[in-house]
């Protein structure tokens, strides 16, 4: 057993509760006690949080890592370092590696290799939903799930053939696995590089209409309803999509939804000046969309926030806007990004943290994400108010394509623990 | 449905993609987990995977189908001791049934079933032919 650690003098942000309380956390490799803790157990190491917050380590359900195949973008090691610095203790790795993770042996590769390299951060593989992400033949969902794939996704390549998605969702019910799908009509989005609207017109750039999202979302919800499959709507970006999601949830469709942290903080104006680092997929939408998404997060309509971490080297990003790659790194800015909703709108910390800890844990059926006795001691200490100016060159990720570069953010991670071990200290 | 009328309790086991729509309303219990479905069964009636009639993928691969839905000795052990195995033939060995089960004379009724199937078809054809001939006479 790991030597016990006692965090004292902390504000406890328990995502299962609605209020922040003063107290401490005692843990070894699992949490032993939470709240008012009298005395220091013998042999325990004491960490004085000095009034900072303690919360479960974050669970990021959507992270791209370049290993295997694109190690110049990100490796298990660099992703682990970036995650630990961002307070992320568990992350789900997307299958769009080279080779694509669509076979048992590749899931096995990630499960064996990542724990040695990732410095304590739990890296969980997502498997491709279709062979080669081609949208034609479903993968061996049962065998991949037994091998340890935590969810199935076609990544950034939506499945056009409705029958293929229907069969996959239906087949997946036999194994009770989660199927994530990006709601974007690839034909409507084809060639578009930013949100379609007045700004795109003025900038002379081809747009991606909000309808690209609503059309695909309505289809996906209909298929989830038809099959009873467990669907994760992957990264919503528009206000228009929300009524359909709400109606489906009310009808009892087995659906949960995520939003990319950047869509809660930024809007289309952040690409003005042709800033390719804010070129994302789905694109940053209007301010009305951003506000609607943050409200949907607060109300629980949107279940989880993801970083959408997508490392891209400068040579893919420092290009004319239309040619530049989509995507942004996010592991290290996930927490401060979400905290902007606390500072600007007064959203409660427990509500915001729930979407980064407890909800993802429930959806992925993980024991993490809780401040409860017996839960794995994945924890972070953070100061929600600490301001800093982001220097993207100082990011621990191998790529530094952050749209938050030079922006002032609030919320600094001071320490991160995974399975009771200190894996990051500011 | 006929088996139900004759007093048998019927379970249907298979991946959701191969289940007829509304199968649970036919009076059969539906299982997607073969191990759970086989528990305490007296007779296991396998069906042939008719890949030639399938458009699009109903399941990912023969390997995966066999792993989860192929009848092998391991899964057979979950049924009642002395449970019998049937299959209308022709069999896809290594897809829905393992040879060690198919060829075990102690559990497999398959050869008898196929032999009876031929006799049954002959009888049906003869009955049809005779009734046709009778109608022509009248």
XYZ file of C-alpha atoms in Angstrom:
564
model
C 0.000 0.000 0.000
C 1.153 3.519 -0.823
C 2.112 5.728 2.096
C -1.004 7.705 3.037
C -1.258 11.387 2.156
C -3.460 13.935 3.880
C -4.511 17.079 2.043
C -5.528 19.660 4.638
C -6.893 23.171 4.592
C -8.718 22.645 1.296
C -12.025 23.510 -0.270
C -13.604 20.246 -1.285
C -15.268 20.300 -4.685
C -17.257 17.077 -4.656
C -19.019 16.694 -8.026
C -21.717 14.571 -6.377
C -22.679 17.496 -4.137
C -23.946 20.975 -4.830
C -21.814 22.920 -2.348
C -18.100 23.434 -1.824
C -17.077 22.606 1.748
C -13.930 23.134 3.797
C -12.012 20.065 4.824
C -9.405 17.590 3.710
C -8.846 14.325 1.891
C -6.925 11.331 3.223
C -5.811 8.745 0.706
C -3.351 6.021 -0.119
C -3.935 4.461 -3.544
C -7.639 4.811 -2.806
C -9.491 7.562 -0.982
C -9.687 6.737 2.746
C -11.608 9.719 4.078
C -13.086 13.024 2.927
C -14.295 16.019 4.913
C -13.383 17.101 8.405
C -10.485 14.890 9.321
C -9.348 14.948 12.939
C -5.637 14.484 13.495
C -2.951 13.164 11.196
C -2.689 9.377 10.871
C 0.740 8.066 11.752
C 3.191 8.070 8.876
C 0.983 10.206 6.658
C 2.471 12.883 4.486
C 0.653 16.191 4.924
C -0.031 18.496 1.996
C -1.321 21.910 3.015
C -3.600 23.065 0.204
C -3.517 26.587 1.611
C -7.177 27.206 0.852
C -7.071 25.858 -2.686
C -9.681 23.462 -4.061
C -9.381 19.701 -4.212
C -11.427 17.734 -6.724
C -11.310 14.365 -8.467
C -8.803 14.229 -11.332
C -10.407 15.202 -14.626
C -11.607 12.616 -17.141
C -11.172 13.769 -20.718
C -13.242 11.661 -23.095
C -11.708 12.892 -26.342
C -7.969 13.077 -26.860
C -5.927 12.487 -29.999
C -2.454 11.050 -29.438
C 0.000 10.435 -32.262
C 1.271 7.125 -30.938
C 1.509 4.924 -32.885
C 2.237 6.520 -36.226
C 2.553 10.271 -35.652
C 4.898 10.521 -32.693
C 6.031 13.973 -33.836
C 2.613 15.294 -32.777
C 2.183 13.575 -29.437
C 3.330 10.447 -27.627
C 1.944 8.617 -24.614
C 4.724 10.267 -22.639
C 4.074 13.854 -23.777
C 0.300 13.391 -23.547
C 0.742 12.022 -20.027
C 2.822 15.045 -19.015
C 0.357 17.498 -20.559
C -2.594 15.713 -18.936
C -1.004 15.659 -15.475
C -0.226 19.381 -15.751
C -3.852 19.994 -16.695
C -5.241 17.963 -13.791
C -6.404 15.221 -16.174
C -5.875 11.771 -14.669
C -7.890 9.692 -17.138
C -8.213 10.206 -20.853
C -9.856 8.374 -23.707
C -7.619 8.133 -26.723
C -9.163 8.389 -30.180
C -8.542 5.535 -32.644
C -7.291 7.673 -35.556
C -3.683 6.586 -35.181
C -1.579 4.877 -37.841
C -2.459 2.055 -37.921
C -6.045 2.804 -36.938
C -7.164 1.094 -33.734
C -9.689 -1.281 -35.250
C -8.230 -4.611 -34.144
C -7.801 -6.362 -30.796
C -4.021 -6.365 -31.079
C -3.933 -2.568 -31.324
C -6.177 -2.091 -28.300
C -3.826 -4.457 -26.550
C -0.834 -2.381 -27.683
C -2.275 0.758 -26.098
C -3.308 -1.030 -22.903
C 0.176 -2.504 -22.447
C 2.339 0.379 -23.576
C 0.528 3.445 -22.233
C 0.815 2.582 -18.508
C 4.627 2.416 -18.792
C 4.904 5.698 -20.625
C 2.126 7.979 -19.482
C 3.544 8.761 -16.040
C 0.549 7.503 -14.079
C -2.202 9.031 -16.229
C -4.743 6.401 -17.238
C -4.970 6.209 -21.028
C -8.019 4.279 -22.177
C -8.317 3.286 -25.818
C -11.408 4.031 -27.884
C -11.742 1.681 -30.837
C -12.825 2.449 -34.376
C -16.503 1.796 -34.985
C -15.848 0.745 -38.569
C -12.858 -0.976 -40.163
C -10.245 1.586 -41.128
C -12.732 4.315 -40.104
C -14.117 3.876 -43.600
C -17.752 3.812 -42.545
C -18.487 0.507 -44.303
C -17.960 -2.532 -42.070
C -18.383 -2.522 -38.331
C -15.381 -3.606 -36.314
C -15.300 -6.590 -33.960
C -17.130 -4.664 -31.266
C -17.439 -7.626 -28.912
C -13.818 -8.719 -29.093
C -12.517 -5.133 -28.962
C -14.673 -4.424 -25.952
C -13.328 -7.518 -24.167
C -9.809 -6.360 -25.058
C -10.443 -3.088 -23.224
C -11.861 -0.542 -25.683
C -13.990 1.828 -23.602
C -16.025 3.285 -26.428
C -16.435 3.046 -30.187
C -16.183 5.987 -32.510
C -15.553 6.885 -36.097
C -13.623 9.938 -34.896
C -13.891 12.929 -37.175
C -15.333 10.858 -40.002
C -19.108 10.591 -39.587
C -20.730 7.469 -40.991
C -22.742 8.475 -44.032
C -24.439 5.117 -44.608
C -27.342 5.085 -42.156
C -27.656 1.322 -42.402
C -24.078 0.846 -41.256
C -24.645 3.037 -38.206
C -27.972 1.358 -37.513
C -26.388 -2.078 -37.532
C -23.440 -0.944 -35.417
C -25.682 0.690 -32.817
C -27.941 -2.344 -32.772
C -25.080 -4.854 -32.580
C -23.470 -2.790 -29.809
C -26.465 -3.321 -27.543
C -25.479 -6.995 -27.127
C -22.323 -5.819 -25.352
C -23.754 -2.653 -23.803
C -20.998 -0.530 -25.292
C -21.008 3.202 -25.909
C -21.001 4.436 -29.500
C -19.780 7.979 -30.094
C -20.693 9.723 -33.321
C -19.875 13.179 -34.656
C -23.064 14.834 -35.875
C -21.859 16.482 -39.068
C -23.164 15.967 -42.574
C -19.880 15.622 -44.481
C -21.426 16.767 -47.748
C -22.744 20.008 -46.267
C -19.487 20.564 -44.409
C -17.260 19.700 -47.354
C -14.901 22.528 -48.218
C -16.098 24.680 -45.317
C -13.490 26.044 -42.957
C -15.469 28.120 -40.451
C -18.997 28.826 -39.217
C -21.257 29.869 -42.086
C -22.537 33.362 -41.533
C -21.910 37.013 -42.126
C -18.366 36.902 -40.786
C -17.381 34.059 -43.112
C -18.847 35.988 -46.017
C -16.878 39.099 -45.092
C -13.699 37.081 -44.675
C -14.303 35.400 -48.004
C -14.117 31.925 -46.513
C -16.398 28.966 -47.252
C -18.675 28.210 -44.306
C -20.097 25.149 -42.587
C -23.808 25.721 -41.911
C -25.353 24.876 -38.556
C -27.704 22.602 -40.511
C -24.787 20.221 -41.142
C -25.010 19.427 -37.444
C -28.771 19.365 -36.949
C -29.402 17.104 -39.955
C -26.924 14.466 -38.822
C -27.955 14.770 -35.179
C -31.623 14.141 -35.974
C -30.659 11.048 -37.954
C -28.382 9.741 -35.222
C -31.050 10.256 -32.570
C -33.602 8.448 -34.740
C -31.202 5.515 -35.128
C -30.458 5.417 -31.404
C -34.185 5.324 -30.758
C -34.727 2.597 -33.359
C -31.981 0.342 -32.036
C -31.852 1.148 -28.317
C -28.099 1.676 -28.739
C -26.133 3.799 -26.288
C -25.140 6.945 -28.207
C -22.688 9.687 -27.287
C -23.295 12.755 -29.417
C -19.722 13.842 -29.961
C -19.047 17.591 -29.628
C -22.143 19.678 -30.268
C -21.531 23.189 -31.504
C -24.902 24.790 -32.274
C -27.884 26.103 -30.345
C -30.196 24.626 -32.977
C -29.140 21.113 -32.044
C -30.209 21.423 -28.429
C -34.020 21.142 -28.769
C -33.583 17.859 -30.670
C -31.281 16.519 -27.970
C -33.664 17.613 -25.213
C -36.656 16.026 -26.934
C -34.771 12.756 -27.467
C -33.711 12.622 -23.825
C -37.283 13.270 -22.759
C -38.484 10.414 -24.974
C -36.065 8.153 -23.146
C -33.561 7.688 -25.986
C -30.304 6.293 -24.617
C -28.220 9.354 -25.455
C -25.603 11.544 -23.822
C -23.807 14.521 -25.329
C -20.465 16.258 -25.113
C -19.174 19.711 -25.933
C -15.640 20.777 -26.721
C -14.334 23.253 -24.128
C -13.355 25.710 -26.861
C -16.999 26.033 -27.909
C -17.884 27.165 -24.395
C -15.301 29.926 -24.331
C -14.633 31.128 -27.858
C -16.781 32.032 -30.853
C -16.415 32.663 -34.568
C -14.846 36.052 -33.929
C -11.757 34.288 -32.632
C -10.884 33.244 -36.184
C -11.055 36.879 -37.346
C -7.639 37.898 -38.570
C -7.444 34.426 -40.157
C -6.176 32.870 -36.936
C -5.706 29.264 -37.950
C -5.095 28.212 -34.345
C -8.815 28.800 -33.770
C -9.766 26.706 -36.800
C -11.650 23.832 -35.243
C -13.946 21.036 -36.298
C -16.817 21.559 -35.624
C -16.098 25.260 -36.231
C -16.399 27.891 -33.523
C -19.935 29.164 -33.943
C -21.758 32.399 -33.081
C -21.919 34.009 -29.650
C -25.568 32.907 -29.366
C -24.472 29.317 -29.906
C -21.752 29.628 -27.274
C -24.181 31.021 -24.713
C -26.744 28.302 -25.452
C -24.117 25.587 -25.080
C -22.948 26.914 -21.712
C -26.538 27.042 -20.487
C -27.079 23.481 -21.706
C -24.010 22.421 -19.760
C -25.257 24.080 -16.584
C -28.693 22.484 -16.926
C -27.174 19.045 -17.489
C -28.610 18.715 -21.005
C -25.020 18.440 -22.194
C -23.398 15.779 -20.045
C -19.650 16.166 -20.474
C -16.993 18.627 -21.545
C -14.042 17.315 -23.540
C -10.809 18.998 -24.525
C -10.945 17.612 -28.053
C -7.141 17.652 -27.716
C -5.819 17.459 -31.264
C -2.095 18.139 -31.485
C -0.958 19.655 -34.786
C 2.580 20.708 -35.582
C 3.212 24.273 -36.747
C 3.684 23.146 -40.358
C 0.041 21.988 -40.413
C -1.241 25.158 -38.775
C 0.876 28.045 -40.063
C -0.735 27.987 -43.487
C -3.347 30.071 -45.300
C -6.638 29.624 -43.447
C -8.275 27.324 -45.981
C -5.246 25.022 -46.107
C -4.507 24.856 -42.397
C -5.466 21.788 -40.380
C -8.438 21.757 -38.017
C -7.887 21.144 -34.317
C -6.432 22.491 -31.082
C -4.578 21.083 -28.110
C -6.621 21.248 -24.940
C -5.391 18.965 -22.162
C -3.680 21.802 -20.298
C -6.420 24.393 -20.855
C -9.467 22.197 -20.208
C -9.831 23.272 -16.574
C -9.172 27.023 -16.964
C -11.374 26.987 -20.067
C -14.329 25.527 -18.199
C -13.669 27.802 -15.219
C -14.332 30.876 -17.383
C -18.018 29.934 -17.000
C -17.570 30.134 -13.232
C -15.811 33.491 -13.300
C -17.938 35.122 -16.018
C -21.386 33.641 -15.338
C -21.133 32.365 -11.789
C -21.737 28.726 -12.759
C -21.143 26.622 -9.616
C -17.813 24.797 -9.426
C -19.503 21.525 -8.525
C -21.717 21.666 -11.642
C -18.797 22.440 -13.931
C -16.521 19.831 -12.389
C -19.274 17.230 -12.596
C -19.091 17.407 -16.398
C -15.358 16.704 -16.200
C -15.351 13.998 -13.538
C -18.475 12.246 -12.292
C -20.509 12.275 -15.524
C -17.724 10.885 -17.728
C -17.039 8.254 -15.058
C -20.695 7.228 -15.011
C -20.878 7.118 -18.787
C -17.662 5.089 -19.086
C -18.538 2.995 -16.012
C -15.303 3.884 -14.249
C -14.757 3.981 -10.476
C -12.922 7.325 -10.854
C -14.421 10.803 -10.812
C -15.680 10.647 -7.228
C -14.569 11.949 -3.852
C -15.780 8.909 -1.989
C -14.188 6.391 0.327
C -12.782 3.521 -1.695
C -12.652 5.421 -4.994
C -9.264 5.490 -6.752
C -7.130 8.344 -5.392
C -7.052 10.349 -8.632
C -7.092 13.915 -7.355
C -6.045 17.415 -8.203
C -5.469 20.524 -6.177
C -6.232 23.739 -8.029
C -6.641 27.417 -7.417
C -9.709 28.421 -9.435
C -8.943 32.129 -9.322
C -5.228 32.180 -10.141
C -4.771 34.271 -13.287
C -2.113 33.586 -15.884
C -1.365 34.501 -19.464
C -1.104 31.362 -21.558
C 2.229 30.942 -23.270
C 1.604 28.138 -25.703
C 5.330 27.553 -26.115
C 5.413 26.515 -22.468
C 2.786 23.810 -22.940
C 3.967 20.318 -22.116
C 2.261 18.825 -25.145
C 4.527 18.153 -28.119
C 2.336 20.473 -30.173
C 1.325 23.944 -29.099
C -1.622 24.791 -31.344
C -3.758 26.477 -28.718
C -6.312 29.157 -29.578
C -5.856 30.432 -26.008
C -2.293 31.560 -26.739
C -1.602 34.912 -25.036
C -5.106 34.987 -23.560
C -5.512 35.567 -19.848
C -7.115 32.599 -18.143
C -7.915 31.772 -14.555
C -7.450 28.466 -12.788
C -4.130 26.821 -12.114
C -3.503 23.192 -11.237
C -1.099 22.962 -8.303
C -0.805 19.234 -7.811
C -2.137 16.145 -9.506
C -2.293 12.675 -7.989
C -3.069 9.457 -9.863
C -3.688 6.223 -7.940
C -2.384 8.101 -4.895
C 0.953 9.058 -6.446
C 1.988 12.640 -7.067
C 2.317 12.986 -10.847
C 2.439 16.760 -11.178
C 3.459 19.633 -8.951
C 3.463 23.234 -10.140
C -44.601 -20.405 -32.241
C -45.444 -24.039 -33.039
C -43.028 -25.174 -30.341
C -44.752 -22.861 -27.901
C -48.107 -24.429 -28.776
C -46.635 -27.837 -28.098
C -45.645 -26.708 -24.624
C -41.972 -25.926 -25.067
C -40.387 -22.848 -23.561
C -38.419 -21.236 -26.350
C -35.457 -18.910 -26.162
C -34.015 -17.067 -29.126
C -30.288 -16.354 -28.923
C -28.344 -14.184 -31.323
C -26.873 -10.756 -31.982
C -29.502 -7.971 -32.086
C -28.810 -7.409 -35.780
C -30.036 -10.911 -36.658
C -33.120 -10.862 -34.443
C -36.431 -10.498 -36.265
C -38.125 -7.214 -35.326
C -40.550 -7.762 -32.464
C -39.245 -11.290 -31.733
C -39.939 -10.820 -28.026
C -43.654 -10.700 -28.839
C -43.615 -14.172 -30.382
C -43.683 -15.823 -27.013
C -39.949 -16.473 -27.058
C -37.453 -15.094 -24.601
C -34.712 -13.142 -26.407
C -31.052 -13.360 -25.374
C -28.059 -11.521 -26.825
C -25.719 -13.223 -24.386
C -25.450 -16.854 -25.467
C -24.040 -18.052 -22.171
C -27.013 -16.655 -20.264
C -29.449 -18.022 -22.826
C -28.043 -21.559 -22.791
C -28.362 -22.001 -19.051
C -30.521 -25.067 -18.261
C -31.581 -25.630 -21.872
C -32.714 -29.160 -22.834
C -32.272 -28.813 -26.579
C -30.144 -26.370 -28.549
C -31.329 -25.831 -32.081
C -28.670 -24.090 -34.113
C -29.423 -22.232 -37.333
C -27.144 -21.747 -40.272
C -25.714 -18.268 -40.808
C -27.001 -17.592 -44.302
C -24.292 -15.209 -45.375
C -25.328 -15.497 -49.026
C -28.624 -13.805 -48.179
C -27.113 -10.985 -46.184
C -26.619 -7.517 -47.614
C -24.322 -5.391 -45.549
C -22.658 -6.522 -42.355
C -24.953 -7.946 -39.689
C -21.925 -8.894 -37.611
C -18.276 -7.970 -37.981
C -16.539 -11.281 -38.673
C -16.858 -15.063 -38.517
C -14.200 -15.026 -35.788
C -16.239 -12.735 -33.582
C -19.473 -14.589 -34.332
C -17.917 -17.890 -33.317
C -16.460 -16.406 -30.145
C -19.787 -15.062 -28.911
C -22.429 -17.163 -30.715
C -20.700 -20.329 -31.908
C -21.682 -23.477 -30.034
C -18.563 -25.152 -28.675
C -17.991 -27.563 -25.801
C -17.360 -24.715 -23.419
C -20.717 -23.028 -24.002
C -22.540 -26.373 -24.269
C -21.512 -27.148 -20.704
C -23.836 -24.345 -19.531
C -26.896 -26.204 -20.822
C -28.543 -29.035 -18.855
C -26.388 -32.154 -18.584
C -27.391 -34.420 -21.463
C -28.730 -31.531 -23.564
C -29.135 -32.359 -27.248
C -27.904 -30.345 -30.204
C -29.742 -29.907 -33.484
C -28.877 -28.118 -36.724
C -30.760 -28.256 -40.036
C -27.533 -28.358 -42.073
C -25.492 -27.618 -44.002
C -23.291 -26.440 -41.154
C -20.743 -23.633 -41.204
C -18.221 -25.325 -38.981
C -16.226 -22.776 -37.031
C -18.898 -20.106 -37.520
C -22.011 -21.179 -35.654
C -20.893 -24.602 -34.481
C -17.682 -26.322 -33.506
C -16.916 -29.717 -35.034
C -16.277 -31.194 -31.613
C -19.949 -30.597 -30.796
C -21.382 -31.289 -34.251
C -19.661 -34.677 -34.493
C -20.220 -35.859 -30.919
C -22.724 -38.732 -31.215
C -23.669 -38.345 -27.548
C -25.116 -34.864 -27.958
C -25.622 -34.284 -31.654
C -28.896 -35.237 -33.364
C -27.748 -33.452 -36.481
C -27.234 -36.423 -38.802
C -30.557 -37.961 -37.812
C -32.219 -34.568 -38.211
C -30.813 -34.143 -41.716
C -31.832 -37.715 -42.652
C -35.340 -37.096 -41.320
C -35.380 -33.793 -43.160
C -34.920 -35.620 -46.470
C -37.696 -38.093 -45.665
C -39.956 -35.272 -44.533
C -39.377 -33.286 -47.712
C -40.035 -36.400 -49.837
C -43.276 -36.991 -47.977
C -44.379 -33.393 -48.408
C -43.583 -33.472 -52.123
C -45.459 -36.753 -52.555
C -48.491 -35.452 -50.703
C -48.522 -32.333 -52.874
C -48.103 -34.329 -56.077
C -50.937 -36.700 -55.114
C -53.339 -33.948 -54.213
C -52.478 -32.260 -57.525
C -53.174 -35.496 -59.421
C -56.510 -35.963 -57.567
C -57.609 -32.461 -58.464
C -56.859 -33.060 -62.142
C -59.021 -36.237 -62.094
C -61.989 -34.340 -60.633
